Amino acid sequence: MARTTLTINSDLENVPLVGVSVRAIAAMTFDLDTAAMIELCVVEAVNNVIKHAYSGEGGHCLTVEVTLRNDHITIVVTDSGRAMQDGILESRQDALDYDADDLDSIPEGGMGLAIIQSVMARVEYSRENGLNVLSMSLGANTPSDAAP
Amino acid sequence: MELSTEEVGRVIVVDPGVKRIDATVAVSLKSALADLVKAGHAHIAIDLGNVEFIDSSGLGSLAAVRKQVGKSGEIALFGVQGTVKNMFKLTRMDKVFKIFHSKAEAIPALSS
């Protein structure tokens, strides 16, 4: 098992640093297309933390713990901001199920959690001791809706 | 955000000039594209040839402009690379935008 923890300030300018780092780590186990999708999931998760948990404020800490075990990657994003709404993971699952021919139904936001749930095999959220903990994992041999 | 633009007939070709269309640039990209629409451009071809990454914020900015041009306008994308193309497929945005291999294909499609 190999594990590292990345810590950033809650500034959107820092998000690519985490995303690109996780992509490189993921590429040790996954093909490059899948590693890129894993980067996307981390970016979406961290963007959500900055925009929603921290209301866009800089100066707050968030961590991204990445664990590689056999052919699995587990990513845990932790922050001390505002809690996610109850049931939001479930409620966002159909955010990508819109009518592409109906301009009014095309989403301009709210896609991040749906993307994460489409790419990753397991996504869980919990509130632990005042911290938001979003855990997501994928195996190299686990089917993903987003498999290229 | 300063876009590179080229007008070809009624089509305006836009190069966003960034490798990543993410939350750091999404708002300014949306604003810059909206300015083009307000200036009367309803047929926009966006060059994504140098774009290596796009997140949902970036897609949202493109979706907003697609809505802004409405049914009488069109947004075409060209030069879309692998990772970015996968993102469009995943979010079904490949059904929202006309996607072409090259500028040479995109311009005639928006000109007719």
Coordinates of C-alpha atoms in Angstrom, one line a residue:
Chain A
M1 CA 0.0 0.0 0.0
A2 CA 1.2 3.5 -0.8
R3 CA -0.3 6.6 0.6
T4 CA 0.3 10.4 0.3
T5 CA -1.6 13.4 1.6
L6 CA -1.8 16.7 -0.3
T7 CA -2.8 19.8 1.6
I8 CA -3.8 23.1 0.0
N9 CA -5.3 26.4 0.9
S10 CA -8.9 26.8 -0.3
D11 CA -8.0 28.9 -3.4
L12 CA -9.1 27.8 -6.8
E13 CA -5.7 28.6 -8.2
N14 CA -4.4 25.6 -6.1
V15 CA -6.8 23.1 -7.5
P16 CA -4.8 22.2 -10.7
L17 CA -1.8 21.3 -8.5
V18 CA -3.8 18.6 -6.7
G19 CA -5.5 17.5 -9.9
V20 CA -2.4 17.0 -11.9
S21 CA -0.6 15.3 -8.9
V22 CA -3.4 12.8 -8.4
R23 CA -3.5 12.1 -12.2
A24 CA 0.2 11.3 -12.1
I25 CA -0.3 9.0 -9.1
A26 CA -3.3 7.3 -10.7
A27 CA -1.3 6.7 -13.9
M28 CA 0.9 4.4 -12.0
T29 CA -2.0 1.9 -11.9
F30 CA -4.6 3.1 -14.5
D31 CA -4.5 3.8 -18.2
L32 CA -4.0 7.5 -19.0
D33 CA -7.7 8.1 -20.0
T34 CA -8.9 6.7 -16.7
A35 CA -6.2 8.6 -14.8
A36 CA -7.5 11.8 -16.4
M37 CA -11.0 11.0 -15.3
I38 CA -9.7 10.5 -11.8
E39 CA -8.1 13.9 -12.0
L40 CA -11.5 15.3 -13.0
C41 CA -13.2 13.7 -10.0
V42 CA -10.6 15.2 -7.6
V43 CA -11.0 18.6 -9.2
E44 CA -14.8 18.5 -9.0
A45 CA -14.6 17.4 -5.3
V46 CA -12.1 20.1 -4.4
N47 CA -14.0 22.8 -6.4
N48 CA -17.1 21.8 -4.4
V49 CA -15.3 22.2 -1.1
I50 CA -14.0 25.7 -2.0
K51 CA -17.2 26.9 -3.6
H52 CA -19.8 25.4 -1.2
A53 CA -18.2 24.2 2.1
Y54 CA -16.0 27.3 2.3
S55 CA -18.3 29.6 0.3
G56 CA -15.4 30.6 -2.0
E57 CA -13.2 31.9 0.8
G58 CA -9.5 31.4 0.7
G59 CA -7.4 30.7 3.7
H60 CA -9.0 27.5 4.7
C61 CA -7.3 24.1 4.7
L62 CA -8.4 21.0 2.8
T63 CA -6.6 17.7 2.4
V64 CA -6.6 15.1 -0.3
E65 CA -5.4 11.7 0.8
V66 CA -4.5 9.3 -2.0
T67 CA -4.0 5.6 -1.4
L68 CA -2.9 3.0 -3.9
R69 CA -3.5 -0.6 -2.9
N70 CA -3.1 -3.3 -5.4
D71 CA -5.1 -2.1 -8.4
H72 CA -7.3 0.2 -6.4
I73 CA -7.1 4.0 -5.8
T74 CA -8.9 5.6 -2.9
I75 CA -9.1 9.4 -2.6
V76 CA -10.4 11.0 0.6
V77 CA -11.1 14.8 0.5
T78 CA -11.5 16.3 3.9
D79 CA -12.4 19.9 4.9
S80 CA -13.8 21.7 7.9
G81 CA -16.3 23.8 6.1
R82 CA -20.1 23.7 6.0
A83 CA -21.7 20.3 5.9
M84 CA -23.2 18.9 2.7
Q85 CA -27.0 18.8 2.5
D86 CA -28.4 15.4 3.6
G87 CA -29.0 13.2 0.6
I88 CA -27.2 15.4 -1.9
L89 CA -25.2 12.5 -3.3
E90 CA -28.4 10.7 -4.2
S91 CA -30.2 13.8 -5.4
R92 CA -27.4 14.7 -7.9
Q93 CA -27.1 11.3 -9.5
D94 CA -29.5 12.3 -12.3
A95 CA -27.9 15.7 -12.9
L96 CA -26.5 14.4 -16.3
D97 CA -29.9 12.9 -17.3
Y98 CA -31.1 16.0 -19.1
D99 CA -32.7 16.6 -22.4
A100 CA -29.9 17.8 -24.7
D101 CA -32.4 19.1 -27.2
D102 CA -34.1 21.3 -24.7
L103 CA -31.9 24.4 -24.1
D104 CA -33.6 25.2 -20.8
S105 CA -32.8 21.8 -19.3
I106 CA -29.0 21.9 -20.1
P107 CA -27.2 22.3 -16.8
E108 CA -24.8 25.1 -16.2
G109 CA -23.7 23.8 -12.8
G110 CA -24.4 21.1 -10.3
M111 CA -22.7 18.4 -12.3
G112 CA -19.7 17.8 -10.1
L113 CA -21.1 15.1 -7.8
A114 CA -22.8 13.4 -10.7
I115 CA -19.5 13.2 -12.6
I116 CA -17.8 11.8 -9.6
Q117 CA -20.5 9.1 -9.1
S118 CA -20.3 8.2 -12.8
V119 CA -16.5 7.8 -12.8
M120 CA -15.8 6.2 -9.4
A121 CA -17.1 2.8 -8.3
R122 CA -17.8 3.9 -4.7
V123 CA -18.5 7.4 -3.4
E124 CA -19.3 8.0 0.3
Y125 CA -19.8 11.2 2.3
S126 CA -19.8 11.5 6.1
R127 CA -19.6 14.2 8.7
E128 CA -17.0 13.3 11.3
N129 CA -16.1 15.5 14.3
G130 CA -17.0 18.6 12.4
L131 CA -15.2 17.6 9.2
N132 CA -16.6 16.8 5.8
V133 CA -15.1 13.5 4.5
L134 CA -15.8 12.6 0.9
S135 CA -14.3 9.2 0.0
M136 CA -14.2 7.8 -3.5
S137 CA -12.5 4.7 -4.9
L138 CA -12.0 2.9 -8.2
G139 CA -10.3 -0.3 -9.1
A140 CA -8.4 -0.8 -12.4
N141 CA -10.7 -3.7 -13.1
T142 CA -13.9 -2.1 -11.8
P143 CA -16.5 -1.1 -14.4
S144 CA -17.0 2.6 -14.6
D145 CA -19.8 4.4 -16.5
A146 CA -17.1 6.7 -17.8
A147 CA -14.8 4.0 -19.2
P148 CA -13.3 5.4 -22.4
Chain B
M1 CA -10.0 37.0 -20.2
E2 CA -8.8 38.0 -23.7
L3 CA -9.9 35.7 -26.5
S4 CA -8.2 35.4 -29.8
T5 CA -10.9 35.8 -32.5
E6 CA -11.2 35.6 -36.2
E7 CA -14.3 36.4 -38.3
V8 CA -15.0 34.2 -41.3
G9 CA -18.3 35.3 -42.9
R10 CA -21.0 35.1 -40.2
V11 CA -18.9 32.7 -38.1
I12 CA -16.5 33.9 -35.4
V13 CA -13.7 31.6 -34.5
V14 CA -12.5 31.8 -30.9
D15 CA -9.3 30.5 -29.3
P16 CA -9.6 30.6 -25.5
G17 CA -5.8 30.6 -25.2
V18 CA -5.7 28.3 -22.2
K19 CA -4.7 24.7 -21.6
R20 CA -7.2 24.2 -18.8
I21 CA -10.8 25.4 -18.8
D22 CA -11.6 25.1 -15.1
A23 CA -13.1 27.0 -12.3
T24 CA -10.2 29.6 -12.4
V25 CA -11.2 30.8 -15.9
A26 CA -14.8 29.6 -16.3
V27 CA -16.4 32.9 -15.2
S28 CA -14.2 35.1 -17.3
L29 CA -14.6 32.8 -20.3
K30 CA -18.3 32.9 -19.9
S31 CA -18.2 36.6 -19.7
A32 CA -16.0 37.0 -22.8
L33 CA -18.1 34.7 -24.9
A34 CA -21.3 36.5 -23.7
D35 CA -19.8 39.8 -24.9
L36 CA -19.3 38.3 -28.3
V37 CA -23.0 37.2 -28.4
K38 CA -24.1 40.7 -27.2
A39 CA -22.0 42.1 -30.1
G40 CA -24.2 40.1 -32.5
H41 CA -22.3 36.9 -33.0
A42 CA -24.6 33.9 -32.9
H43 CA -22.5 31.4 -34.7
I44 CA -19.3 30.7 -32.7
A45 CA -16.7 28.1 -33.4
I46 CA -14.4 27.4 -30.5
D47 CA -11.0 26.0 -30.9
L48 CA -10.3 23.5 -28.2
G49 CA -7.1 22.1 -29.9
N50 CA -4.8 23.3 -27.1
V51 CA -7.2 22.6 -24.3
E52 CA -6.0 19.5 -22.2
F53 CA -8.5 19.7 -19.4
I54 CA -12.0 20.9 -18.8
D55 CA -14.1 20.6 -15.7
S56 CA -17.8 21.1 -15.0
S57 CA -17.3 24.8 -14.4
G58 CA -15.8 25.1 -17.9
L59 CA -18.6 23.1 -19.4
G60 CA -21.1 25.2 -17.6
S61 CA -19.6 28.4 -19.1
L62 CA -20.0 26.9 -22.6
A63 CA -23.5 25.7 -21.8
A64 CA -24.5 29.1 -20.7
V65 CA -23.3 30.6 -24.0
R66 CA -25.1 27.9 -25.9
K67 CA -28.3 28.9 -24.2
Q68 CA -27.6 32.6 -24.8
V69 CA -27.3 32.2 -28.6
G70 CA -30.6 30.2 -28.5
K71 CA -32.2 28.2 -31.3
S72 CA -31.3 30.7 -34.0
G73 CA -27.6 30.4 -33.1
E74 CA -25.0 27.6 -32.9
I75 CA -21.9 26.8 -31.0
A76 CA -19.4 24.5 -32.7
L77 CA -16.3 23.0 -31.1
F78 CA -13.3 21.7 -33.0
G79 CA -9.9 20.1 -32.2
V80 CA -11.3 18.4 -29.1
Q81 CA -8.7 16.1 -27.6
G82 CA -9.1 12.7 -25.9
T83 CA -9.5 13.7 -22.3
V84 CA -11.7 16.6 -23.1
K85 CA -13.8 14.6 -25.5
N86 CA -14.3 12.0 -22.8
M87 CA -15.6 14.8 -20.5
F88 CA -18.1 15.9 -23.1
K89 CA -19.3 12.3 -23.6
L90 CA -19.6 11.7 -19.8
T91 CA -21.7 14.8 -19.3
R92 CA -23.6 14.3 -22.6
M93 CA -22.5 17.7 -23.7
D94 CA -21.4 16.1 -27.0
K95 CA -25.1 16.1 -27.8
V96 CA -25.4 19.8 -26.9
F97 CA -22.6 21.1 -29.1
K98 CA -21.7 20.4 -32.7
I99 CA -18.2 18.9 -32.5
F100 CA -15.9 18.8 -35.5
H101 CA -12.4 17.6 -36.1
S102 CA -11.1 20.9 -37.6
K103 CA -11.8 24.5 -38.2
A104 CA -12.1 23.7 -41.9
E105 CA -15.1 21.4 -41.1
A106 CA -16.7 23.6 -38.4
I107 CA -16.9 26.9 -40.4
P108 CA -18.9 25.6 -43.4
A109 CA -21.3 23.8 -40.9
L110 CA -22.0 27.1 -39.2
S111 CA -22.1 29.1 -42.4
S112 CA -25.1 27.4 -44.0

